[in-house]
Coordinates of C-alpha atoms in Angstrom, one line a residue:
Chain A
X26 CA 0.0 0.1 -0.1
X27 CA 2.7 2.4 0.8
X28 CA 5.2 1.5 -1.9
X29 CA 6.3 4.2 -3.9
X30 CA 4.3 6.5 -1.9
X31 CA 7.4 9.2 -1.8
X32 CA 7.5 9.3 -5.7
X33 CA 3.9 10.6 -5.6
X34 CA 3.7 14.2 -6.7
X35 CA 0.9 15.2 -4.0
X36 CA 2.9 13.7 -1.3
X37 CA 6.1 15.8 -2.3
X38 CA 4.0 18.9 -2.9
X39 CA 2.6 18.4 0.9
X40 CA 5.9 17.6 2.1
X41 CA 7.7 20.6 0.9
X42 CA 4.8 22.9 1.9
X43 CA 5.0 21.7 5.5
X44 CA 8.4 22.0 5.6
X45 CA 8.4 25.5 4.1
X46 CA 5.9 26.2 7.1
X47 CA 8.1 25.0 9.7
X48 CA 11.0 27.0 8.6
X49 CA 8.6 30.2 8.3
X50 CA 7.5 29.7 11.6
X51 CA 10.8 29.3 13.4
X52 CA 12.5 32.3 11.6
X53 CA 10.0 34.7 10.4
X54 CA 6.2 34.4 11.4
X55 CA 5.0 36.3 14.4
X56 CA 3.2 34.4 17.4
X57 CA -0.2 35.3 16.2
X58 CA 0.3 33.9 12.9
X59 CA 2.1 31.1 14.1
X60 CA -1.1 30.2 16.1
X61 CA -3.3 30.6 13.2
X62 CA -1.2 28.2 11.3
X63 CA -1.4 25.7 14.0
X64 CA -5.1 25.9 14.4
X65 CA -5.5 25.7 10.5
X66 CA -3.3 22.4 10.3
X67 CA -5.1 20.7 13.1
X68 CA -8.7 21.7 11.9
X69 CA -7.3 20.8 8.6
X70 CA -7.2 16.9 9.4
X71 CA -10.8 16.8 10.5
X72 CA -11.4 18.7 6.6
X73 CA -9.4 16.0 5.3
X74 CA -11.5 13.2 6.8
X75 CA -15.0 15.2 5.5
X76 CA -13.3 15.4 2.0
X77 CA -12.7 11.6 2.0
X78 CA -16.6 11.3 2.8
X79 CA -17.5 14.0 0.5
X80 CA -15.8 12.1 -2.3
X81 CA -18.8 9.6 -1.8
X82 CA -21.1 12.2 -1.7
X83 CA -21.7 11.9 1.9
X84 CA -21.9 14.9 3.8
X85 CA -21.9 14.8 7.5
X86 CA -23.7 17.4 9.6
X87 CA -22.4 16.1 12.4
X88 CA -18.6 15.8 12.2
X89 CA -18.1 18.0 15.3
X90 CA -19.1 14.7 17.4
X91 CA -15.7 13.3 16.6
X92 CA -14.0 16.6 16.9
X93 CA -15.3 17.3 20.2
X94 CA -15.3 13.8 21.1
X95 CA -11.5 13.5 20.7
X96 CA -10.9 16.8 22.4
X97 CA -12.9 15.9 25.4
X98 CA -11.2 12.6 25.5
X99 CA -7.8 14.6 26.0
X100 CA -9.7 16.7 28.7
X101 CA -10.6 13.9 30.6
X102 CA -7.3 11.9 30.3
X103 CA -5.7 14.7 31.8
X104 CA -8.2 15.2 34.6
X105 CA -8.4 11.5 35.8
X106 CA -5.1 10.2 34.7
X107 CA -2.9 13.1 34.4
X108 CA -1.6 12.4 30.7
X109 CA -0.2 15.3 29.2
X110 CA 2.2 13.9 26.7
X111 CA 1.4 15.4 23.2
X112 CA 1.9 11.7 21.5
X113 CA -0.3 10.2 24.0
X114 CA -2.8 12.9 23.7
X115 CA -3.3 12.5 20.1
X116 CA -3.2 8.8 19.9
X117 CA -6.1 8.7 22.7
X118 CA -8.1 11.3 20.6
X119 CA -7.7 9.2 17.5
X120 CA -8.5 5.7 19.0
X121 CA -11.3 7.3 21.1
X122 CA -12.9 8.9 18.0
X123 CA -12.1 5.6 16.0
X124 CA -13.9 3.4 18.4
X125 CA -17.1 5.7 18.5
X126 CA -16.9 6.1 14.9
X127 CA -16.7 2.1 14.5
X128 CA -19.8 1.6 16.4
X129 CA -21.9 4.4 14.9
X130 CA -20.6 3.5 11.6
X131 CA -22.6 0.1 11.5
X132 CA -25.9 2.3 11.5
X133 CA -24.7 5.1 9.5
X134 CA -23.4 3.0 6.7
X135 CA -26.9 2.3 5.4
X136 CA -28.0 5.8 4.9
X137 CA -27.4 8.2 2.1
X138 CA -28.0 12.1 1.2
X139 CA -29.7 14.0 3.7
X140 CA -30.6 11.1 6.1
X141 CA -27.1 10.4 6.4
X142 CA -26.5 14.1 7.1
X143 CA -29.6 14.4 9.4
X144 CA -28.3 11.0 11.6
X145 CA -24.9 12.5 12.0
X146 CA -26.4 15.7 13.3
X147 CA -28.6 13.9 15.8
X148 CA -25.7 11.9 17.0
X149 CA -23.5 14.9 17.5
X150 CA -26.5 16.8 19.1
X151 CA -27.0 13.9 21.4
X152 CA -23.3 14.7 22.7
X153 CA -23.8 18.5 22.8
X154 CA -26.7 17.8 24.9
X155 CA -25.0 15.7 27.3
X156 CA -21.8 17.9 27.4
X157 CA -23.9 21.1 27.6
X158 CA -25.7 19.9 30.9
X159 CA -23.3 17.6 32.9
X160 CA -21.6 19.6 35.6
X161 CA -18.6 17.4 36.2
X162 CA -17.8 18.2 32.5
X163 CA -18.0 21.7 32.9
X164 CA -21.4 22.2 31.2
X165 CA -21.0 25.0 28.9
X166 CA -17.9 26.4 30.3
X167 CA -16.1 23.6 29.5
X168 CA -12.7 22.5 31.0
X169 CA -9.0 24.0 30.5
X170 CA -6.3 22.0 29.3
X171 CA -2.7 22.2 30.7
X172 CA 0.4 22.6 28.2
X173 CA 1.6 19.4 26.6
X174 CA 4.7 17.6 27.6
X175 CA 6.9 15.4 25.5
X176 CA 8.5 12.6 27.3
X177 CA 8.1 14.0 30.7
X178 CA 9.5 17.6 29.2
X179 CA 7.7 20.9 28.8
X180 CA 7.0 21.6 25.1
X181 CA 7.4 25.2 23.7
X182 CA 4.9 26.2 21.1
X183 CA 7.4 26.3 18.5
X184 CA 8.2 22.4 19.1
X185 CA 4.4 21.6 19.4
X186 CA 4.1 23.5 15.9
X187 CA 6.6 21.2 14.5
X188 CA 5.1 18.1 16.1
X189 CA 1.7 19.0 14.5
X190 CA 3.0 19.4 11.0
X191 CA 4.6 16.0 11.4
X192 CA 1.3 14.6 12.7
X193 CA -0.4 16.2 9.5
X194 CA 2.2 14.7 7.2
X195 CA 1.7 11.0 8.6
X196 CA -2.1 11.6 8.4
X197 CA -2.0 13.1 5.0
X198 CA 0.5 10.4 3.5
X199 CA -1.6 7.6 5.1
X200 CA -4.8 9.0 3.2
X201 CA -3.0 9.2 -0.1
X202 CA -1.8 5.6 0.1
X203 CA -5.6 4.6 1.1
X204 CA -6.9 6.7 -2.2
X205 CA -4.3 5.3 -4.3
X206 CA -5.4 1.7 -3.3
X207 CA -8.1 -0.4 -4.7
X208 CA -10.3 0.4 -1.8
X209 CA -9.8 4.1 -2.3
X210 CA -10.5 4.0 -5.7
X211 CA -13.7 2.5 -4.8
X212 CA -14.7 5.7 -3.0
X213 CA -15.4 7.6 -6.6
X214 CA -16.9 4.3 -8.1
X215 CA -19.6 4.3 -5.1
X216 CA -20.5 7.7 -5.9
X217 CA -20.9 7.1 -9.5
X218 CA -23.0 3.8 -9.3
X219 CA -23.7 1.8 -6.1
X220 CA -25.3 -0.9 -7.5
X221 CA -22.5 -1.7 -10.1
X222 CA -19.7 -2.0 -7.6
X223 CA -22.0 -4.2 -5.9
X224 CA -22.0 -6.5 -9.0
X225 CA -18.3 -6.1 -9.2
X226 CA -18.1 -8.1 -5.9
X227 CA -17.3 -5.4 -3.4
X228 CA -19.3 -4.8 -0.4
X229 CA -20.3 -1.0 -0.9
X230 CA -21.4 -0.9 2.9
X231 CA -18.0 -2.1 4.2
X232 CA -16.3 0.4 1.9
X233 CA -18.4 3.1 3.6
X234 CA -17.6 2.0 7.1
X235 CA -13.9 1.7 6.5
X236 CA -13.8 5.3 5.3
X237 CA -16.3 6.6 7.8
X238 CA -14.0 5.2 10.6
X239 CA -10.9 6.7 8.8
X240 CA -12.9 10.0 8.9
X241 CA -13.8 9.8 12.5
X242 CA -10.3 9.4 13.4
X243 CA -9.1 11.9 11.7
X244 CA -11.7 14.5 13.0
X245 CA -11.0 13.0 16.6
X246 CA -7.2 13.9 15.9
X247 CA -8.0 17.4 15.0
X248 CA -10.1 18.0 18.0
X249 CA -7.2 16.4 20.1
X250 CA -4.8 18.6 18.8
X251 CA -6.9 21.7 18.8
X252 CA -7.6 21.1 22.4
X253 CA -3.9 20.9 23.3
X254 CA -3.1 24.0 21.1
X255 CA -6.1 25.9 22.5
X256 CA -5.6 24.8 26.0
X257 CA -9.3 24.9 26.4
X258 CA -12.5 22.6 25.3
X259 CA -16.1 23.7 25.4
X260 CA -19.3 22.3 23.9
X261 CA -20.4 25.6 21.9
X262 CA -17.2 25.7 20.1
X263 CA -16.3 22.1 19.7
X264 CA -19.6 20.0 19.3
X265 CA -22.4 22.6 18.7
X266 CA -24.1 21.9 15.2
X267 CA -22.6 25.2 14.1
X268 CA -19.5 24.0 14.2
X269 CA -20.2 20.9 12.1
X270 CA -21.6 23.4 9.7
X271 CA -18.1 25.3 9.7
X272 CA -16.4 22.0 9.1
X273 CA -18.7 21.2 5.8
X274 CA -18.2 25.0 5.0
X275 CA -14.4 24.5 5.0
X276 CA -14.6 21.3 3.2
X277 CA -16.5 22.9 0.5
X278 CA -14.1 26.0 0.6
X279 CA -11.0 24.1 0.1
X280 CA -12.2 21.6 -2.8
X281 CA -11.6 18.1 -2.8
X282 CA -9.0 17.8 -5.5
X283 CA -5.7 16.9 -3.2
X284 CA -4.7 15.9 0.1
X285 CA -3.0 19.6 0.6
X286 CA -6.3 21.3 -0.1
X287 CA -7.8 20.8 3.3
X288 CA -4.9 22.2 5.0
X289 CA -4.7 25.2 2.6
X290 CA -8.5 25.8 3.0
X291 CA -8.4 25.4 6.9
X292 CA -5.3 27.8 6.9
X293 CA -7.0 30.4 4.8
X294 CA -10.4 30.1 6.9
X295 CA -8.5 30.9 10.2
X296 CA -6.8 34.0 8.5
X297 CA -10.6 35.2 7.1
X298 CA -11.7 34.7 10.8
X299 CA -9.0 36.7 12.3
X300 CA -9.0 39.3 10.1
X301 CA -12.8 39.9 9.8
X302 CA -12.8 39.8 13.7
X303 CA -10.2 42.6 13.9
X304 CA -11.8 44.6 11.3
X305 CA -15.4 44.1 11.9
X306 CA -16.1 42.2 15.1
X307 CA -19.8 42.7 14.9
X308 CA -20.0 41.3 11.6
X309 CA -17.4 38.7 11.4
X310 CA -20.1 35.6 10.8
X311 CA -21.5 37.6 8.0
X312 CA -18.2 37.7 6.4
X313 CA -17.6 34.1 6.7
X314 CA -21.3 33.5 5.3
X315 CA -20.7 35.9 2.7
X316 CA -17.2 34.0 1.8
X317 CA -19.5 30.6 1.8
X318 CA -22.0 32.0 -0.7
X319 CA -19.3 33.4 -2.9
X320 CA -17.5 30.1 -3.3
X321 CA -20.7 28.2 -3.8
X322 CA -21.8 30.4 -6.6
X323 CA -18.3 31.5 -8.1
X324 CA -15.9 28.5 -7.1
X325 CA -18.0 25.5 -7.0
X326 CA -14.5 23.5 -6.9
X327 CA -13.1 25.2 -4.2
X328 CA -9.7 27.0 -3.6
X329 CA -8.1 24.0 -5.0
X330 CA -9.9 24.5 -8.4
X331 CA -8.5 28.1 -8.4
X332 CA -4.9 26.9 -7.5
X333 CA -4.9 24.2 -10.2
X334 CA -6.2 26.8 -12.9
X335 CA -3.3 28.9 -12.1
X336 CA -0.4 26.4 -12.1
X337 CA -1.9 24.3 -15.1
X338 CA -2.3 27.8 -17.3
X339 CA -0.9 27.3 -20.6
X340 CA -0.3 23.5 -20.2
X341 CA -2.0 21.5 -22.4
X342 CA -5.3 20.1 -21.0
X343 CA -6.0 16.7 -19.9
X344 CA -8.6 15.0 -21.9
X345 CA -11.5 13.9 -19.5
Chain B
X30 CA -51.1 14.4 39.4
X31 CA -49.7 18.0 40.0
X32 CA -46.5 16.8 38.3
X33 CA -48.2 15.3 35.5
X34 CA -50.6 18.6 34.6
X35 CA -47.1 20.7 35.1
X36 CA -45.6 18.6 32.2
X37 CA -48.5 18.3 30.1
X38 CA -49.3 22.2 30.2
X39 CA -45.6 23.1 29.8
X40 CA -45.1 20.7 27.3
X41 CA -48.1 21.9 25.2
X42 CA -47.1 25.6 25.4
X43 CA -43.7 24.5 24.2
X44 CA -45.0 22.2 21.8
X45 CA -47.5 24.9 20.2
X46 CA -44.6 27.2 19.6
X47 CA -42.4 24.5 18.0
X48 CA -45.0 23.7 15.9
X49 CA -45.4 27.2 14.3
X50 CA -42.1 27.4 13.6
X51 CA -41.5 23.7 12.3
X52 CA -44.5 24.1 10.1
X53 CA -42.9 26.4 8.3
X54 CA -39.9 24.4 7.8
X55 CA -41.5 21.2 6.8
X56 CA -43.8 22.9 4.3
X57 CA -40.5 24.5 2.5
X58 CA -39.0 21.1 2.7
X59 CA -41.9 19.0 1.3
X60 CA -42.6 21.6 -1.7
X61 CA -39.0 22.5 -2.6
X62 CA -36.9 19.9 -1.0
X63 CA -34.8 22.7 0.8
X64 CA -33.5 21.9 4.4
X65 CA -33.4 25.7 5.5
X66 CA -30.9 26.6 7.8
X67 CA -31.8 30.4 7.5
X68 CA -35.2 29.2 9.2
X69 CA -33.8 30.5 12.4
X70 CA -33.0 34.0 10.6
X71 CA -36.9 34.5 10.3
X72 CA -37.5 33.4 13.9
X73 CA -34.9 35.7 15.2
X74 CA -35.9 38.7 12.9
X75 CA -39.6 38.1 13.7
X76 CA -38.9 38.3 17.4
X77 CA -36.6 41.4 17.0
X78 CA -39.3 43.1 14.9
X79 CA -41.9 42.2 17.3
X80 CA -39.8 43.3 20.3
X81 CA -38.8 47.0 18.5
X82 CA -42.6 47.2 17.6
X83 CA -43.9 46.6 21.2
X84 CA -41.1 48.9 22.4
X85 CA -42.5 51.7 20.1
X86 CA -46.2 51.5 21.2
X87 CA -45.0 51.5 25.2
X88 CA -42.8 54.4 24.6
X89 CA -45.1 56.5 22.9
X90 CA -48.2 55.5 24.7
X91 CA -50.0 54.0 22.3
X92 CA -53.1 51.8 22.9
X93 CA -52.5 48.2 24.4
X94 CA -54.9 46.8 21.8
X95 CA -52.2 47.4 19.2
X96 CA -49.7 44.7 20.7
X97 CA -51.2 41.8 18.8
X98 CA -51.9 43.6 15.3
X99 CA -48.2 44.8 15.8
X100 CA -46.8 41.3 16.5
X101 CA -48.7 39.7 13.4
X102 CA -47.7 42.5 11.0
X103 CA -43.9 42.2 12.1
X104 CA -44.2 38.5 11.5
X105 CA -45.7 39.2 8.0
X106 CA -43.4 41.9 7.2
X107 CA -40.3 40.2 8.0
X108 CA -41.9 36.8 6.3
X109 CA -42.4 38.5 2.9
X110 CA -39.4 40.7 2.9
X111 CA -36.7 38.1 3.9
X112 CA -38.5 35.5 2.6
X113 CA -38.7 37.1 -1.1
X114 CA -34.9 38.1 -0.5
X115 CA -33.7 34.5 0.1
X116 CA -35.7 32.9 -2.4
X117 CA -35.2 35.4 -5.5
X118 CA -31.6 36.0 -5.1
X119 CA -30.1 33.1 -3.6
X120 CA -32.3 29.8 -3.9
X121 CA -33.7 30.1 -7.3
X122 CA -30.2 30.1 -8.7
X123 CA -29.6 27.0 -6.8
X124 CA -32.5 24.6 -7.8
X125 CA -30.9 22.1 -9.9
X126 CA -27.5 21.9 -7.6
X127 CA -26.7 19.1 -5.1
X128 CA -29.0 19.2 -1.9
X129 CA -25.9 19.7 0.5
X130 CA -24.7 22.6 -1.2
X131 CA -28.3 24.4 -1.0
X132 CA -28.4 23.5 2.8
X133 CA -24.7 25.1 3.0
X134 CA -26.2 28.1 1.3
X135 CA -29.0 28.5 3.8
X136 CA -26.3 28.1 6.4
X137 CA -24.3 31.2 4.9
X138 CA -27.6 33.1 4.9
X139 CA -28.2 32.2 8.4
X140 CA -24.7 33.4 9.3
X141 CA -24.9 36.9 7.6
X142 CA -28.6 37.7 9.0
X143 CA -27.4 36.7 12.2
X144 CA -25.1 39.6 12.2
X145 CA -27.2 42.0 10.4
X146 CA -29.5 41.5 13.6
X147 CA -26.6 42.5 15.8
X148 CA -25.9 45.6 13.5
X149 CA -29.5 46.5 13.4
X150 CA -30.6 46.1 16.6
X151 CA -27.3 46.0 18.8
X152 CA -26.2 43.6 21.1
X153 CA -28.4 44.5 24.2
X154 CA -31.1 42.1 25.0
X155 CA -34.8 43.3 24.5
X156 CA -37.4 42.7 26.9
X157 CA -40.8 43.1 25.4
X158 CA -42.6 41.8 28.4
X159 CA -45.8 44.4 28.0
X160 CA -48.0 42.0 26.4
X161 CA -47.9 39.0 28.6
X162 CA -48.2 41.6 31.8
X163 CA -51.3 42.8 30.1
X164 CA -53.0 39.6 30.0
X165 CA -52.2 38.8 33.5
X166 CA -51.8 35.6 35.2
X167 CA -54.4 32.5 35.7
X168 CA -54.7 29.1 38.0
X169 CA -55.2 26.1 36.0
X170 CA -55.4 23.4 38.5
X171 CA -53.2 24.7 41.3
X172 CA -50.6 26.0 38.8
X173 CA -50.2 29.7 38.1
X174 CA -49.4 30.1 34.4
X175 CA -49.3 33.5 32.3
X176 CA -52.4 33.9 30.1
X177 CA -50.3 34.9 27.1
X178 CA -48.3 31.7 27.3
X179 CA -51.7 29.8 26.9
X180 CA -52.8 31.7 23.9
X181 CA -50.0 30.2 22.2
X182 CA -52.0 27.1 22.2
X183 CA -54.7 28.8 21.0
X184 CA -52.7 30.3 18.0
X185 CA -50.9 27.0 17.0
X186 CA -54.6 25.7 17.0
X187 CA -55.7 28.4 14.4
X188 CA -52.5 27.7 12.5
X189 CA -52.9 24.2 12.5
X190 CA -56.6 24.6 11.2
X191 CA -55.9 27.4 8.5
X192 CA -53.1 25.2 7.1
X193 CA -55.3 22.0 6.8
X194 CA -58.3 24.0 5.4
X195 CA -56.0 25.8 2.9
X196 CA -54.1 22.8 1.8
X197 CA -57.1 20.6 1.5
X198 CA -60.2 22.8 0.5
X199 CA -58.8 25.3 -1.4
X200 CA -57.5 25.4 -4.9
X201 CA -54.1 26.6 -4.1
X202 CA -53.4 23.7 -1.8
X203 CA -54.5 21.6 -4.0
X204 CA -51.8 22.8 -6.6
X205 CA -49.1 22.8 -3.7
X206 CA -50.1 19.1 -2.9
X207 CA -49.5 18.0 -6.6
X208 CA -46.2 19.7 -6.6
X209 CA -45.4 18.1 -3.6
X210 CA -46.4 14.8 -4.9
X211 CA -44.4 15.0 -8.3
X212 CA -42.8 17.9 -9.4
X213 CA -42.1 17.0 -12.9
X214 CA -45.7 15.9 -13.7
X215 CA -47.2 19.2 -12.0
X216 CA -44.9 21.2 -14.5
X217 CA -46.0 19.1 -17.3
X218 CA -49.7 19.8 -16.3
X219 CA -49.2 23.6 -16.5
X220 CA -48.5 24.3 -13.0
X221 CA -46.2 27.4 -12.5
X222 CA -43.7 25.8 -10.2
X223 CA -41.7 29.2 -9.7
X224 CA -44.7 31.0 -8.6
X225 CA -45.3 28.0 -6.0
X226 CA -42.0 28.2 -4.7
X227 CA -42.2 31.8 -4.1
X228 CA -45.4 31.7 -2.2
X229 CA -44.4 28.5 -0.4
X230 CA -41.1 30.2 0.8
X231 CA -42.7 33.2 1.9
X232 CA -45.4 31.3 3.5
X233 CA -42.9 29.3 5.5
X234 CA -41.0 32.3 6.2
X235 CA -44.2 34.1 7.7
X236 CA -44.6 31.3 10.0
X237 CA -41.0 31.0 11.2
X238 CA -41.4 34.7 12.0
X239 CA -44.5 34.6 13.5
X240 CA -43.2 31.8 16.1
X241 CA -40.5 34.2 17.0
X242 CA -42.6 37.4 17.1
X243 CA -45.2 35.6 19.2
X244 CA -42.6 34.0 21.7
X245 CA -40.7 37.5 22.1
X246 CA -43.0 39.0 25.0
X247 CA -42.2 35.6 27.3
X248 CA -38.5 35.7 26.6
X249 CA -35.2 37.9 26.5
X250 CA -34.5 38.5 22.7
X251 CA -30.5 38.5 22.6
X252 CA -28.4 37.7 19.8
X253 CA -27.6 33.9 19.2
X254 CA -30.8 32.8 20.4
X255 CA -32.2 31.4 17.1
X256 CA -29.0 28.8 17.3
X257 CA -30.6 26.3 19.4
X258 CA -34.1 26.6 17.8
X259 CA -32.6 25.6 14.4
X260 CA -31.7 22.1 15.3
X261 CA -34.6 21.7 17.6
X262 CA -37.0 22.4 14.7
X263 CA -35.2 19.8 12.6
X264 CA -35.4 17.2 15.2
X265 CA -39.2 18.0 15.0
X266 CA -39.5 17.9 11.5
X267 CA -37.1 14.5 11.4
X268 CA -39.3 12.9 13.9
X269 CA -42.5 13.4 12.3
X270 CA -41.5 12.8 8.8
X271 CA -39.7 15.6 6.5
X272 CA -42.2 17.2 4.6
X273 CA -45.2 15.9 6.5
X274 CA -47.6 18.4 8.2
X275 CA -49.3 16.0 10.4
X276 CA -45.8 14.7 11.2
X277 CA -45.0 18.3 12.3
X278 CA -47.9 18.3 14.8
X279 CA -47.0 14.9 16.2
X280 CA -43.3 15.7 16.2
X281 CA -43.7 19.3 18.1
X282 CA -46.0 17.4 20.9
X283 CA -43.3 14.8 21.1
X284 CA -40.4 17.0 21.5
X285 CA -42.4 19.7 23.5
X286 CA -43.6 17.5 26.2
X287 CA -40.4 14.9 26.7
X288 CA -38.6 18.1 27.0
X289 CA -41.1 19.4 29.5
X290 CA -40.7 16.3 31.4
X291 CA -37.0 16.5 31.4
X292 CA -36.9 19.9 32.5
X293 CA -38.9 19.0 35.6
X294 CA -37.6 15.7 36.0
X295 CA -33.8 15.4 35.2
X296 CA -32.7 18.8 33.8
X297 CA -29.4 17.1 32.4
X298 CA -31.1 15.3 30.1
X299 CA -33.0 18.4 28.7
X300 CA -31.3 18.6 25.3
X301 CA -30.2 14.8 25.4
X302 CA -33.9 13.2 24.9
X303 CA -34.7 15.2 22.2
X304 CA -32.2 14.2 20.3
X305 CA -31.8 10.7 20.9
X306 CA -35.6 10.4 20.1
X307 CA -34.4 12.2 16.6
X308 CA -31.5 9.4 16.2
X309 CA -34.0 6.4 17.3
X310 CA -36.5 7.6 14.8
X311 CA -34.1 8.0 12.1
X312 CA -32.5 4.7 12.8
X313 CA -36.1 2.9 13.0
X314 CA -38.1 4.8 10.4
X315 CA -35.7 7.2 8.5
X316 CA -38.6 8.5 6.7
X317 CA -40.1 9.7 9.9
X318 CA -43.1 8.5 12.1
X319 CA -45.8 10.0 9.7
X320 CA -44.2 10.3 6.4
X321 CA -46.9 9.1 3.5
X322 CA -45.9 5.8 1.7
X323 CA -44.0 6.8 -1.5
X324 CA -44.6 5.1 -4.7
X325 CA -41.4 4.0 -6.2
X326 CA -40.6 5.8 -9.6
X327 CA -39.3 4.3 -12.5

């Protein structure tokens, strides 16, 4: 599955991009920009997961479930077991969300279109309902998270940044390897025609289930990293339905052409939000909403399609 | 006994207001196949406009009899203006698009209108309690309840009756039903679907705004108070069956009474029960409890 993965153009571009980011963040970038990149990369993992689902025409309006679940898993492990190691935190978030995704996947894999979206929304709101009212989990105030450590040592922001890029590279390479495998190629086939895929001898439900668990893991990891870099988890900014909406919005904004697209999209979103908040604190949501409408109406392929157009300008077009 | 009376009464009040709002949502979904997140904006704008109108009436010492007309007029005004703008300039360009994209577009509209509220009305909460004060309180089986809240049940019944009558007895209602049933055939039979869509969307928007406007006197109207309502009305619509009008009635009764029960018995489960029921209904009957049987089209 992983043979020759480093010869893949997308992977090479991704690694180059991340290395450039690391270099920039060590020497050039001011702190707030570094934070923006960090949040963008963390959230990008969740977007990558949503992109996987989107490729099968499944849109989850409840992915904040895994995002928040990963974040709360990190918070609870700190509270009850004192775990602050960043590697463990990431692993815990991914595994917790993966297990939840595996269980719910048995139900969700039978659903399509609006029913899939609604059922995932229902599941995520169940978690929100519990978290928002549970006193011992901090209800709407959430819980705070102490700075991460690595093998017992304090971790500076700079090293956290490196580690996040490392996690992102690992995750994105695995996803690229998956997309290149037979199972990954089934993705688009299922979108085209489920019945034909069944006749070819593959189980559509199984393929969707696997994909769903992967996307849950990614969203959980994103939540875990986000919790670690924000230092705070709370239901309204991690599990509520508008968070899921935001995630889907970034997915559309990014486009689904490449594994790098989600990260670029998430970083751009982070910057739109920061600038909008600074220039027009009363109207930042309106700016985000306006961007969303602009993307839907004028750039249906997302930012990636624009990037592709710019770079392929003058080249011979592929025959499709 | 006392306990059950409380749950029933509170549940009914809550259900009536959910019903008015969800009815608009379900009609829009049934006719246009659009899941309208911006429904929350109608609700919020209705509430703010009504609060503003009530404030205007009290400040200028106008007659108290104007409260009810003011509420109704604000709802209709908001519904017509916002509904028309959104339908004409956003949704009409998207009818052939993927259903998820339309949901997201309405989400974008919702975000924009949320902020327009803050820009127009400011961030301070409005407390338009005067109409509720005017009607006073009453004892029902030993429970002290505001008369205004109880009139909500009356309003919901009127809305339900008008809706039932309009759909089954008038020409317009029959046109609407045929579009719900099969859009293509309706077009082929010469029904002007664009017109039906505009009217439906505005009608749904008015219902959403009416819910907000009528509830305004019983709560504090502050920014962001529509966020919870959007998912709650989604839950109602999904439980009853998306696009089903009796479904909206049953769905809101279930959600209203369950929530009232949870509030009085186990407050920690207040939101949990609603969405747990939504998930269970989707698992057992994805089409909703009262979805009409669907003919298979070839």
